[in-house]
GROMACS .gro file of C-alpha atoms in nm:
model
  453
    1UNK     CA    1   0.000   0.000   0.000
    2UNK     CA    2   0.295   0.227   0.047
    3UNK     CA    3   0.447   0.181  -0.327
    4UNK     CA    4   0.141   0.273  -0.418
    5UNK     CA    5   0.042   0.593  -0.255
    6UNK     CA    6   0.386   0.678  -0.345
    7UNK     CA    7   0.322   0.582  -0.708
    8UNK     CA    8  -0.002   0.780  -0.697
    9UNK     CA    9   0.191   1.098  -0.586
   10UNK     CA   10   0.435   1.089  -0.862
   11UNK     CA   11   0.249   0.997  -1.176
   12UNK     CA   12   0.005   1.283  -1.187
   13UNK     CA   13   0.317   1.501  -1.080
   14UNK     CA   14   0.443   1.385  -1.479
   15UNK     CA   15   0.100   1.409  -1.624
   16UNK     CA   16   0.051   1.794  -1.474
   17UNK     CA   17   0.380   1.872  -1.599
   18UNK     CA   18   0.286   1.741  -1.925
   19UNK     CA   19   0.001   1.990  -1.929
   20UNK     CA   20   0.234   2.266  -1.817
   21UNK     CA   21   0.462   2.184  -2.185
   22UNK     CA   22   0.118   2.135  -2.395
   23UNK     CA   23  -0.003   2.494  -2.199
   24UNK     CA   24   0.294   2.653  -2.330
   25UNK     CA   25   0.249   2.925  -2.627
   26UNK     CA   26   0.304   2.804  -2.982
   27UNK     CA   27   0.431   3.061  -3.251
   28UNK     CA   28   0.265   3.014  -3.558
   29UNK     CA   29   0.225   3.235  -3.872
   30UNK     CA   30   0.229   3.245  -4.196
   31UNK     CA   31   0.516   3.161  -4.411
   32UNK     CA   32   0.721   3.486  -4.530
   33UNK     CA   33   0.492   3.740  -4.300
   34UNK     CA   34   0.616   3.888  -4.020
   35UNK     CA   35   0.595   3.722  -3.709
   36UNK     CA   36   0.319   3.864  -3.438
   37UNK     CA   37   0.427   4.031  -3.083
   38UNK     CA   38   0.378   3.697  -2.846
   39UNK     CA   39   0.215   3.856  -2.566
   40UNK     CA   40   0.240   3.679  -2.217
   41UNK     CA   41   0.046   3.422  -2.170
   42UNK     CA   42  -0.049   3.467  -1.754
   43UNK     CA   43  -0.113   3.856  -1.860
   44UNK     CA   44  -0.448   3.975  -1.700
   45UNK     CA   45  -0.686   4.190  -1.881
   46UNK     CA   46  -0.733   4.511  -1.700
   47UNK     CA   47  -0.918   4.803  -1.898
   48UNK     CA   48  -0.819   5.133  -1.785
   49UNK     CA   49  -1.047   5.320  -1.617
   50UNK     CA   50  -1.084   5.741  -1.788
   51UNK     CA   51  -1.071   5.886  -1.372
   52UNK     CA   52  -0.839   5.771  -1.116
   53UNK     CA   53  -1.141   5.751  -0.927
   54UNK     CA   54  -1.209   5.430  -1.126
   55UNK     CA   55  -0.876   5.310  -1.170
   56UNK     CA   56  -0.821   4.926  -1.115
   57UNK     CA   57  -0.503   4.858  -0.908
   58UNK     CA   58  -0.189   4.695  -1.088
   59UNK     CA   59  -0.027   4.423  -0.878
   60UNK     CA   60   0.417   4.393  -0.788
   61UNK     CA   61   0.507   4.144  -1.066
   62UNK     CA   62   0.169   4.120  -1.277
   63UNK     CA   63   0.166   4.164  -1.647
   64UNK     CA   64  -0.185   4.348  -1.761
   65UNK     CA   65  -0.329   4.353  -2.117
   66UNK     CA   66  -0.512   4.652  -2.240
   67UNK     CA   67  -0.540   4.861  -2.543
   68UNK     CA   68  -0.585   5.228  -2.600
   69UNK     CA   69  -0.710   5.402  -2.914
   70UNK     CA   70  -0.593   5.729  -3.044
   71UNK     CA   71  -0.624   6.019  -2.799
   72UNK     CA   72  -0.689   5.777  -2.488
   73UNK     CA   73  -0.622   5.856  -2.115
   74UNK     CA   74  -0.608   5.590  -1.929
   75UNK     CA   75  -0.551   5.575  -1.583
   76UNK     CA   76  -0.450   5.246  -1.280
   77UNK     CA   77  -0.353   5.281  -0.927
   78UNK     CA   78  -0.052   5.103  -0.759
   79UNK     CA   79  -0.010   5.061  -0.383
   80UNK     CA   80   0.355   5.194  -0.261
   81UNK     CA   81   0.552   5.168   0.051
   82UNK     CA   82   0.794   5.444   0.208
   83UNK     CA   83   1.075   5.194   0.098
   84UNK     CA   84   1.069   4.979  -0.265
   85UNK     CA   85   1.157   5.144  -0.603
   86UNK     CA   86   0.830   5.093  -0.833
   87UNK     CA   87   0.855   5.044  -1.224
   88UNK     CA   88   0.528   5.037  -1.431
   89UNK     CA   89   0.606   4.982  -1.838
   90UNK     CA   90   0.417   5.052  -2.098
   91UNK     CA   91   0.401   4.781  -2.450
   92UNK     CA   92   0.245   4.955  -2.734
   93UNK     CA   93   0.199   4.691  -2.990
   94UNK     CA   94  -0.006   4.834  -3.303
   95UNK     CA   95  -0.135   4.611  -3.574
   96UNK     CA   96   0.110   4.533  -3.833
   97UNK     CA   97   0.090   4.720  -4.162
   98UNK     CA   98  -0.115   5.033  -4.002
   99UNK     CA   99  -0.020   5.343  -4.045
  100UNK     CA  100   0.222   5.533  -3.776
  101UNK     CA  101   0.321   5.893  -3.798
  102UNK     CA  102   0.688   6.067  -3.681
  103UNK     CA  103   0.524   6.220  -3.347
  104UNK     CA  104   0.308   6.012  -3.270
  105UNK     CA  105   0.441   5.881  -2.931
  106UNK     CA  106   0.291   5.642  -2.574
  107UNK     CA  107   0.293   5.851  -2.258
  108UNK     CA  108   0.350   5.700  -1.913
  109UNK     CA  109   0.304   5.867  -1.649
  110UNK     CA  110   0.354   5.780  -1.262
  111UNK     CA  111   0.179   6.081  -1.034
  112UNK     CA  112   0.043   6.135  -0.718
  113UNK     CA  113  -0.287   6.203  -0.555
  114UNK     CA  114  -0.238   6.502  -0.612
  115UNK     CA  115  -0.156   6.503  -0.975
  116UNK     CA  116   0.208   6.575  -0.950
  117UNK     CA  117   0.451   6.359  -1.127
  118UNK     CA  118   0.671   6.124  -1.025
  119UNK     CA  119   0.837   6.053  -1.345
  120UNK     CA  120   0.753   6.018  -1.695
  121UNK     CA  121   0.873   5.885  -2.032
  122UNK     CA  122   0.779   5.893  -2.422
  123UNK     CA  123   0.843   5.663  -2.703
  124UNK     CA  124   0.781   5.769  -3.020
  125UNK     CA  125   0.825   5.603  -3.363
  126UNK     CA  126   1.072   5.924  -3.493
  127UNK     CA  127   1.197   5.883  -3.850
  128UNK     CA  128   1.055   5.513  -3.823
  129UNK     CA  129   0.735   5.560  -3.937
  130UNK     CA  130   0.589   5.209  -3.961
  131UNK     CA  131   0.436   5.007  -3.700
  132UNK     CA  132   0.634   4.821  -3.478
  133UNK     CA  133   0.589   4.745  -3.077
  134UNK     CA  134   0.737   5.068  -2.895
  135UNK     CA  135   0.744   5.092  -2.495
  136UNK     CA  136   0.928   5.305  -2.198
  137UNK     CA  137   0.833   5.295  -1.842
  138UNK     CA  138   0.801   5.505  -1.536
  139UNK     CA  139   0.936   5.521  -1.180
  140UNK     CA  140   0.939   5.621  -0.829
  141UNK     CA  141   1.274   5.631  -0.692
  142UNK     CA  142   1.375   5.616  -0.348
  143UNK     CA  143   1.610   5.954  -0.251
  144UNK     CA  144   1.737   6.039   0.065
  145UNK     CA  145   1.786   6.458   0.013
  146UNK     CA  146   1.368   6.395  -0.210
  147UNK     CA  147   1.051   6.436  -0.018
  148UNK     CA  148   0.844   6.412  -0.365
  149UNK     CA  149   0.667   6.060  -0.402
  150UNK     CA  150   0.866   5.937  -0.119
  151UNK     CA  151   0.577   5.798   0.078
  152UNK     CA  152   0.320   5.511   0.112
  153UNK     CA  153   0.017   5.593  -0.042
  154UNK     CA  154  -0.148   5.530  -0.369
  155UNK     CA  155  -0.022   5.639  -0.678
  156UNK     CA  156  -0.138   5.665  -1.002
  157UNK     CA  157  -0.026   5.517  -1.388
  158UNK     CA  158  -0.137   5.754  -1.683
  159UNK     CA  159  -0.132   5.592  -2.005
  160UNK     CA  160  -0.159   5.851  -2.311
  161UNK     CA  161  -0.138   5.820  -2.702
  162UNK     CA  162  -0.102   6.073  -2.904
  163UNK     CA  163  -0.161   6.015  -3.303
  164UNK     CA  164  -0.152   6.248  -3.575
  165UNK     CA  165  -0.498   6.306  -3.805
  166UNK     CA  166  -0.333   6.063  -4.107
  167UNK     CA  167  -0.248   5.750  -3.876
  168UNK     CA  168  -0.429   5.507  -3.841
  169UNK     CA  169  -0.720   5.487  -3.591
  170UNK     CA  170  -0.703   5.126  -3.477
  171UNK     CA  171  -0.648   5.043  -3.119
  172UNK     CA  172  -0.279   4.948  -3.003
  173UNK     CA  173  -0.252   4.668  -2.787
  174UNK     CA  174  -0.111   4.752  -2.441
  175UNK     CA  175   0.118   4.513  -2.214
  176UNK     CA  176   0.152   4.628  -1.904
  177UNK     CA  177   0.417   4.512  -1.629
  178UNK     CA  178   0.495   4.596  -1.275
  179UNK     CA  179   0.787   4.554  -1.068
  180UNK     CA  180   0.909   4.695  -0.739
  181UNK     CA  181   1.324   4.664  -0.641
  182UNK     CA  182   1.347   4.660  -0.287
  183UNK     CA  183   1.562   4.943  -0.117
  184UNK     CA  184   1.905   4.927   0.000
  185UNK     CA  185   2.032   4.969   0.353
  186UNK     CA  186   2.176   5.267   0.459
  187UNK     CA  187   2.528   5.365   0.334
  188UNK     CA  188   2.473   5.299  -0.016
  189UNK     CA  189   2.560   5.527  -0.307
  190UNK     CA  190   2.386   5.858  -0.376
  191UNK     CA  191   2.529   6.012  -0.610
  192UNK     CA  192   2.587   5.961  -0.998
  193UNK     CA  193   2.911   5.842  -1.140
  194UNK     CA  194   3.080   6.095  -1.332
  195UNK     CA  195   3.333   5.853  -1.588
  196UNK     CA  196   3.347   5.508  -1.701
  197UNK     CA  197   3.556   5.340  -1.993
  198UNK     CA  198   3.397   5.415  -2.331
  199UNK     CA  199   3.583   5.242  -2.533
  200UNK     CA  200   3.409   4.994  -2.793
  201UNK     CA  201   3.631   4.635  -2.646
  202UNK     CA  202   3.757   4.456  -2.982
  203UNK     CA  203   3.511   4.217  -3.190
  204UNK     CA  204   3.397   3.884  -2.992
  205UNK     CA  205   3.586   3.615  -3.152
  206UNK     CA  206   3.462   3.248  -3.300
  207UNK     CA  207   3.225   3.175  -3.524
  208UNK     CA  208   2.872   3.348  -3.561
  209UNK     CA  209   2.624   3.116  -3.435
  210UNK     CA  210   2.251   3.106  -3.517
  211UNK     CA  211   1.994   3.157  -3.280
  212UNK     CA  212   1.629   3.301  -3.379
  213UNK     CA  213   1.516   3.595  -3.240
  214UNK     CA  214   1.181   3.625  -2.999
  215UNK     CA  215   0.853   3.793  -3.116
  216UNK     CA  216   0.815   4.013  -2.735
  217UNK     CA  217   1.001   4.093  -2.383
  218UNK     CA  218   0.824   3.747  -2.321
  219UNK     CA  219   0.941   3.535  -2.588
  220UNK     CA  220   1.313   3.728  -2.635
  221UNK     CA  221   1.584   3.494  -2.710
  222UNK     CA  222   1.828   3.494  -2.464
  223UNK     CA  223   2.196   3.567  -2.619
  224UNK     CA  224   2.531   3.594  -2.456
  225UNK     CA  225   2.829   3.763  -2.558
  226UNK     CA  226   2.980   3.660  -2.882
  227UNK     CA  227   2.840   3.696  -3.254
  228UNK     CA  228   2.469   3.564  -3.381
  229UNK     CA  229   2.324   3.511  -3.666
  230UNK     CA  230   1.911   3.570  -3.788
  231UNK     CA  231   1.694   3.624  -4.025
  232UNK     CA  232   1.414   3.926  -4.020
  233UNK     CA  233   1.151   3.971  -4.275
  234UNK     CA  234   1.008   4.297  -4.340
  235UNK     CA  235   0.757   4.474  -4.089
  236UNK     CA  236   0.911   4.220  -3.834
  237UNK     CA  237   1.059   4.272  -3.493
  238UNK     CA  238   1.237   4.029  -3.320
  239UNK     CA  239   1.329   4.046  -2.947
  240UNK     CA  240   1.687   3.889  -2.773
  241UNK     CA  241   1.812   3.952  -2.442
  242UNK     CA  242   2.131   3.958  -2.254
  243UNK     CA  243   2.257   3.898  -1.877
  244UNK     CA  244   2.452   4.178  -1.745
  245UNK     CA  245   2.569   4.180  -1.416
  246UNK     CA  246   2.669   4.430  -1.146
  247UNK     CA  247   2.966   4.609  -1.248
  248UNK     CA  248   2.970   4.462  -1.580
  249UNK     CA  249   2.905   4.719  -1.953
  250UNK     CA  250   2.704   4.577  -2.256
  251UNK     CA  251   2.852   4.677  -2.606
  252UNK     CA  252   2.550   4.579  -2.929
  253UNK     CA  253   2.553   4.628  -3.283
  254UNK     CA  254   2.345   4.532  -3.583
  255UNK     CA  255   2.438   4.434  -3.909
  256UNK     CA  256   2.205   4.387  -4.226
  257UNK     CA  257   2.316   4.151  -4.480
  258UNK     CA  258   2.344   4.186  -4.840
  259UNK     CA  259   2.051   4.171  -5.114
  260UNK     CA  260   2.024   4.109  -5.469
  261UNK     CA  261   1.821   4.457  -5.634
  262UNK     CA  262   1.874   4.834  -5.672
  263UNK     CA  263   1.646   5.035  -5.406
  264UNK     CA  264   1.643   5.257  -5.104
  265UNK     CA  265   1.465   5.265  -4.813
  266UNK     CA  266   1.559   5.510  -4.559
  267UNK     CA  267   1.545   5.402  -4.148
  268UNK     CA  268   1.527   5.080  -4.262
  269UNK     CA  269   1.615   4.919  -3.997
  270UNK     CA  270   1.588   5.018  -3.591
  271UNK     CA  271   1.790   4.911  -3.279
  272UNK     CA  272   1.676   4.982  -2.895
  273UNK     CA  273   1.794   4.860  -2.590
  274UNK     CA  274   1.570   4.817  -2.249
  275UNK     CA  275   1.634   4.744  -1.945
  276UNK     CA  276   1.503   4.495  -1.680
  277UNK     CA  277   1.200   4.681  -1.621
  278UNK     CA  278   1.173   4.711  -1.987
  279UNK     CA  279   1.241   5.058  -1.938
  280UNK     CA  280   1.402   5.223  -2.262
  281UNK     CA  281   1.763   5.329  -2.247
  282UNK     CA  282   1.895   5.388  -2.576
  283UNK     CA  283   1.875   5.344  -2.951
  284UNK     CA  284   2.142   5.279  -3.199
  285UNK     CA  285   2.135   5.495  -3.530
  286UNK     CA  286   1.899   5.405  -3.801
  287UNK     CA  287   2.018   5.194  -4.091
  288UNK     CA  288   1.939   5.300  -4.427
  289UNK     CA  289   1.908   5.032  -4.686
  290UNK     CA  290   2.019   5.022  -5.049
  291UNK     CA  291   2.092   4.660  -5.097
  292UNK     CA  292   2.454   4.651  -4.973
  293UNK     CA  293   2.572   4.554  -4.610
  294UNK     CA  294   2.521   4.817  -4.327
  295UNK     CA  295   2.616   4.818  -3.968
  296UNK     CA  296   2.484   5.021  -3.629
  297UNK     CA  297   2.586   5.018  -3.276
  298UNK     CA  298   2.456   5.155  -2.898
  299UNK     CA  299   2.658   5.456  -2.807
  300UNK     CA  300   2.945   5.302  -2.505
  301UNK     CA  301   2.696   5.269  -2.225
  302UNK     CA  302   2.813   5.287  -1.856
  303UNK     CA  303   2.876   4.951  -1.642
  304UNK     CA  304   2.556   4.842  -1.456
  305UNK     CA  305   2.535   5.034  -1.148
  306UNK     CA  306   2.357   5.158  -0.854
  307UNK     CA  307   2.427   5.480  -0.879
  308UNK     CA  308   2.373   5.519  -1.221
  309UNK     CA  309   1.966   5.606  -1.140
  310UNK     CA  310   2.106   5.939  -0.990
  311UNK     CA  311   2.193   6.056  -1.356
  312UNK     CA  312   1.937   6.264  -1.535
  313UNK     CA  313   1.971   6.138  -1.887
  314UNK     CA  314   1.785   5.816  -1.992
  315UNK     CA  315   2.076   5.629  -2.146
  316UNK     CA  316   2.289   5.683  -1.820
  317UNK     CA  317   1.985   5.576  -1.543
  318UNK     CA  318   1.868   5.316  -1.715
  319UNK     CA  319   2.172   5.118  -1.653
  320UNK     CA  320   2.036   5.087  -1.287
  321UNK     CA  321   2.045   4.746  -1.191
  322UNK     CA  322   2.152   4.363  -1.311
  323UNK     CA  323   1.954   4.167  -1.529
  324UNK     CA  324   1.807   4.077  -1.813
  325UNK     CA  325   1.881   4.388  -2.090
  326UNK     CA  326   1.657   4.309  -2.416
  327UNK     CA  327   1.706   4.431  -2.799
  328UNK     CA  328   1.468   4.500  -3.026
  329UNK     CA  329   1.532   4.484  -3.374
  330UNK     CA  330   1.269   4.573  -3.629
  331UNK     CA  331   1.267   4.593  -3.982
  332UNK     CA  332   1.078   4.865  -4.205
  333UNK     CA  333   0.781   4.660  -4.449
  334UNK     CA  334   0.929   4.943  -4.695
  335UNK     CA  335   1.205   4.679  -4.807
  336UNK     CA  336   0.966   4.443  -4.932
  337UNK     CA  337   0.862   4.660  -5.174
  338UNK     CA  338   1.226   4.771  -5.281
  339UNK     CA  339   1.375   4.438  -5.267
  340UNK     CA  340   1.134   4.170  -5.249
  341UNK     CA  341   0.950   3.963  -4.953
  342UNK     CA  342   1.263   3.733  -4.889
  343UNK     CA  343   1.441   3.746  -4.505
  344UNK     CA  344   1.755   3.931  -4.472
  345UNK     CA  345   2.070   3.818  -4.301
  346UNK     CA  346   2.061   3.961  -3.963
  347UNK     CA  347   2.403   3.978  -3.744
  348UNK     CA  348   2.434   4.110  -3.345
  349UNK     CA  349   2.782   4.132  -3.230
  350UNK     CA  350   2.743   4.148  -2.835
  351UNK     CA  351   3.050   4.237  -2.569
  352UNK     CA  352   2.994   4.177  -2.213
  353UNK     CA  353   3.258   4.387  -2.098
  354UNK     CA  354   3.416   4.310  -1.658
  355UNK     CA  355   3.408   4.100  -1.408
  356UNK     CA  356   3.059   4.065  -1.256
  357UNK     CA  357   3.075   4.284  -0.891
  358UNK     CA  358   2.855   4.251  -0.604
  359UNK     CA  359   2.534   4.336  -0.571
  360UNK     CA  360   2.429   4.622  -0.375
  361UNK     CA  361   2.296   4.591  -0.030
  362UNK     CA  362   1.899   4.542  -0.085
  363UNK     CA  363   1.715   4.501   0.196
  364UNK     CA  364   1.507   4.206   0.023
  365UNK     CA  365   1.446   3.995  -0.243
  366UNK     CA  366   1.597   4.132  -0.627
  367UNK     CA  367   1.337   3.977  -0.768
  368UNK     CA  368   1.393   4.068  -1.181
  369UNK     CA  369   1.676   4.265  -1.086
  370UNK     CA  370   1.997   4.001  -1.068
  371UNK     CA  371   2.182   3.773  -1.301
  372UNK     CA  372   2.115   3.370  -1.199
  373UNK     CA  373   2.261   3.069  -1.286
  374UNK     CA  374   1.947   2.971  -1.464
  375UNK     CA  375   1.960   3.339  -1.613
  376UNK     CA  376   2.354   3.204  -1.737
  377UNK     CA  377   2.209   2.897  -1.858
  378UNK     CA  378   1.941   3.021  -2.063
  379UNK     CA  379   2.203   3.253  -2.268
  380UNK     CA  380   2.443   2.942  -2.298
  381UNK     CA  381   2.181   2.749  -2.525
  382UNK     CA  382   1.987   3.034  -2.594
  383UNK     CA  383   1.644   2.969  -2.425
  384UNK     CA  384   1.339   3.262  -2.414
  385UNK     CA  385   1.155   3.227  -2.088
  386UNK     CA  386   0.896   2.994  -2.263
  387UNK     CA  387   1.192   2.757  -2.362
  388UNK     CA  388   1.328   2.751  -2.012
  389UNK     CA  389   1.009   2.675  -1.885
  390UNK     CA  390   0.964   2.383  -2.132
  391UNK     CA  391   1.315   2.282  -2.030
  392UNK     CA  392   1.226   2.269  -1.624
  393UNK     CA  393   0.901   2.166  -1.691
  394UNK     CA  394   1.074   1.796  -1.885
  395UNK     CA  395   1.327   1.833  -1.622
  396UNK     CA  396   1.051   1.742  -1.392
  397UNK     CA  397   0.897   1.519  -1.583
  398UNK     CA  398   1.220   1.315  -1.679
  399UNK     CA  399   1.251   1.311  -1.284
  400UNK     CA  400   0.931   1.202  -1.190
  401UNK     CA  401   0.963   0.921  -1.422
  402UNK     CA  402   1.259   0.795  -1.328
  403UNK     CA  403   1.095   0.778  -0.980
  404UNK     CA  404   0.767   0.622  -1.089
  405UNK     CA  405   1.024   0.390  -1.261
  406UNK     CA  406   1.230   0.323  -0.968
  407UNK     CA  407   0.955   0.269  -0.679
  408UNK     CA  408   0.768   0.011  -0.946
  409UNK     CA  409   1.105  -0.206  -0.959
  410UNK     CA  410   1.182  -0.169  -0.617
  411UNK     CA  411   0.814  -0.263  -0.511
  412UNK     CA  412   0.815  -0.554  -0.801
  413UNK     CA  413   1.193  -0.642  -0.623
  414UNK     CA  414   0.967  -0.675  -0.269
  415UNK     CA  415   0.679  -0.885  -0.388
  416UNK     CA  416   0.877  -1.118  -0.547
  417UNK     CA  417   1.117  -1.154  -0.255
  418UNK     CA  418   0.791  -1.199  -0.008
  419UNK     CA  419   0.652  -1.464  -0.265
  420UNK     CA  420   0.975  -1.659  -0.267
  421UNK     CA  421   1.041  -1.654   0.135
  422UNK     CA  422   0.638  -1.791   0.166
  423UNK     CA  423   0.710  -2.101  -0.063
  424UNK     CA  424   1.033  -2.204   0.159
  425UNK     CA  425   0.813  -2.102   0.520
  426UNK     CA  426   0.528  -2.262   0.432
  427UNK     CA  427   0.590  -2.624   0.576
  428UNK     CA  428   0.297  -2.784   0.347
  429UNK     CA  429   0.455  -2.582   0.048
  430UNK     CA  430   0.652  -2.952  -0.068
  431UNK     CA  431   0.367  -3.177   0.040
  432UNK     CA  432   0.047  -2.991  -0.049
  433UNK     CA  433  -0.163  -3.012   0.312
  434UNK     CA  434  -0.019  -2.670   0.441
  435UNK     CA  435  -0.319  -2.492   0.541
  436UNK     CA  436  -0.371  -2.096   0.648
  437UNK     CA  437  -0.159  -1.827   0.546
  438UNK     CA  438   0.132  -1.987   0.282
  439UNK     CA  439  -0.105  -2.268   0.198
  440UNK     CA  440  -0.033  -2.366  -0.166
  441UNK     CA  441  -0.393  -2.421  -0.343
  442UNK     CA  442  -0.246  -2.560  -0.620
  443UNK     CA  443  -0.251  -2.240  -0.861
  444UNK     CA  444   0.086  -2.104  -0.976
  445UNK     CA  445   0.283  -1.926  -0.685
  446UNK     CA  446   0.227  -1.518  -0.754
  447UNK     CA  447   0.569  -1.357  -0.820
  448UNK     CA  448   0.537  -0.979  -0.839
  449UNK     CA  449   0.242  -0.738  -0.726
  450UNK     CA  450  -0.065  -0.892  -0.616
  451UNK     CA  451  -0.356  -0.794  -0.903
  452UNK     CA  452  -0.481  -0.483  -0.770
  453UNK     CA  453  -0.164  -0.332  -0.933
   0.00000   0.00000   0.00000
């Protein structure tokens, strides 16, 4: 009876883990269209309300779906402490093949209850014009000398979009994500570093490798330092992230391969880099396309610090804490029509530049905002977070059948050793009158589990 409570526990251990892998998204599409922005799967809907008297309250660590058409307000709440950091980001994800204008731009906006702001960021499409997910985020930082948003209370998100008269009036999708970072004990830095080496470190050497690109921040492919190889097809985007640790500086570029045809097609293909809290902190240069290679890189960046939040421009304070660092790389539909439907050869050179340093002295949990093992693994063999989660989930499942598999022998291995000691103990076993327990009835001695198994 024990083997098989035991064997009860672990079989539908491997059959819910088998509906965790069949639960995971599939990306599917078309052959030769651009892939679609994979949203989160566990993402709640939560529809913004137009007063923050309405507003419905983002949870630390939930994703939220929404979608806002042109001209929208919309407005959420978030519960703060006197103590945590608070990030809420902002996904704009309009349909592919709309029309997108130069300004027009996603708002977020952390305030108050009194209406004054905590922070706020834009992202516009810019010289881009053609739709593509865009994001940025906004924050509440802790600061000792600050006595603006410094307290617990409630606070409220704004999302805004603006959209000139020609652009298209569809809805963009919204994905939503907050985070808190826990503060640091006192004694920590307050101040914002004034140098760091910005020198670009030589080429990573080795082959390029190939490793396909991720349709969201969800479904990035994780990358580590050295060269990689893709594929994008017009109007695409395609996500990858990186680990960079404490201490440590992240160096990116962007090549676009080769094409047979004579054309042109001007910001043909965009660069940005985001941060853990898929805050935006920096684009590299637009690549215009006329067939023959081109090549773009981030700006030297500083090394992942602390401090660095204390810095008013974007590029600088977005390098606030370890993690995971994504890239988004989109190309314009435009080529299509100067050179054909046909992927083009995609190349990211990555340097992770110094020895990862310690972490600073949080007085909790990092939560999103540290490099793991597991983080180290996924980058080795190049795993988005729906991968790794397939990979744990047959982990567990290649476990728990190797222990369903090892309590059935075992308890086979006991029955069979029972059966065997009855025939020698039972003392009418050789002359057939034994009688009560052993007595041999004349069928076949029972080796192995009795028939209930």
């Amino acid at each position: 009876m024990r083997m098989q409570r035991s064997r009860g526990r672990v079989v539908p251990a491997v059959v819910a883990a088998l509906c965790v892998v069949a639960a995971l998204p599939a990306q599917a599409w078309a052959a030769g269209e651009p892939s679609p922005y994979t949203f989160e799967p566990s993402a709640t809907t939560l529809r913004g309300a137009v007063t923050t008297t309405d507003a419905g309250e983002l949870k630390p660590g939930g994703t939220y779906r929404d979608s806002i058409k042109p001209g929208g307000k919309l407005y959420y709440r978030v519960e703060l402490d006197a103590k945590s950091n608070a990030y809420v980001s902002a996904t704009a994800v309009p349909e592919l093949g709309t029309k997108v204008g130069y300004a027009d731009e996603l708002k977020v906006t952390l305030q108050d209850r009194d209406g004054s702001s905590c922070s706020y960021n834009t992202a516009r499409f810019s010289s881009a014009e053609y739709a593509r997910p865009i994001g940025t985020y906004a924050h509440r930082t802790m600061e000792k000398d600050s006595t603006s948003c410094q307290s617990a209370d409630r606070y409220y998100v704004l999302i805004e979009r603006t959209s000139a008269a020609t652009s298209s009036s569809e809805p963009w999708e919204l994905e939503i994500r907050h985070l808190t970072e826990p503060g640091v004990k006192a004694g920590g830095a307050t101040a914002a570093p004034e140098s760091w080496p910005s020198s670009s470190p030589a080429t990573p050497g080795g082959e390029a490798r190939d490793r396909r690109g991720g349709t969201s921040f969800y479904g990035a492919t994780a990358l580590e330092q050295g060269e990689w190889r893709d594929r994008i097809t017009p109007g695409e985007t395609l996500f990858y992230k990186v680990p960079v640790d404490w201490g440590q500086q992240l160096f990116a570029s962007a090549d676009l391969g080769s094409t047979a045809g004579d054309g042109y097609v001007s910001s043909a293909l965009t660069m940005a880099l985001f941060n853990p809290a898929r805050g935006f902190v920096d684009s590299a240069s637009d690549i215009s396309y006329d067939g023959e290679p081109k090549s773009s890189a981030l700006d030297p960046l500083p090394p992942v610090a602390y401090e660095n939040r204390f810095d008013s421009s974007e590029d600088v304070n977005g390098m606030r804490f370890a993690g995971w660092y994504y890239l988004r790389v989109s190309l314009s539909p435009q080529v299509k029509d100067e050179f054909g439907a046909k992927p083009l050869g995609l190349s990211l050179r990555l340097n992770v530049k110094g020895a990862a340093k310690s972490a600073p002295a949080y007085a909790g949990a990092p939560g999103d905002f540290q490099v793991t093992d597991d983080d180290m693994n996924a980058a080795e063999n190049g795993l988005s977070t729906p991968a790794a989660a397939k990979s744990d989930t047959m982990r567990l499942v290649a476990a728990a059948g190797i222990g369903a598999g090892t309590v059935l022998v075992l308890g086979l291995g006991v029955w069979t050793l029972v059966a065997r000691r009855r025939a020698v103990v039972d003392p009418g076993a050789e002359s057939g009158t034994g009688v009560g327990p052993g007595h041999d009835s004349g069928a076949p001695t029972q080796y192995g589990p009795p028939a209930a198994w």
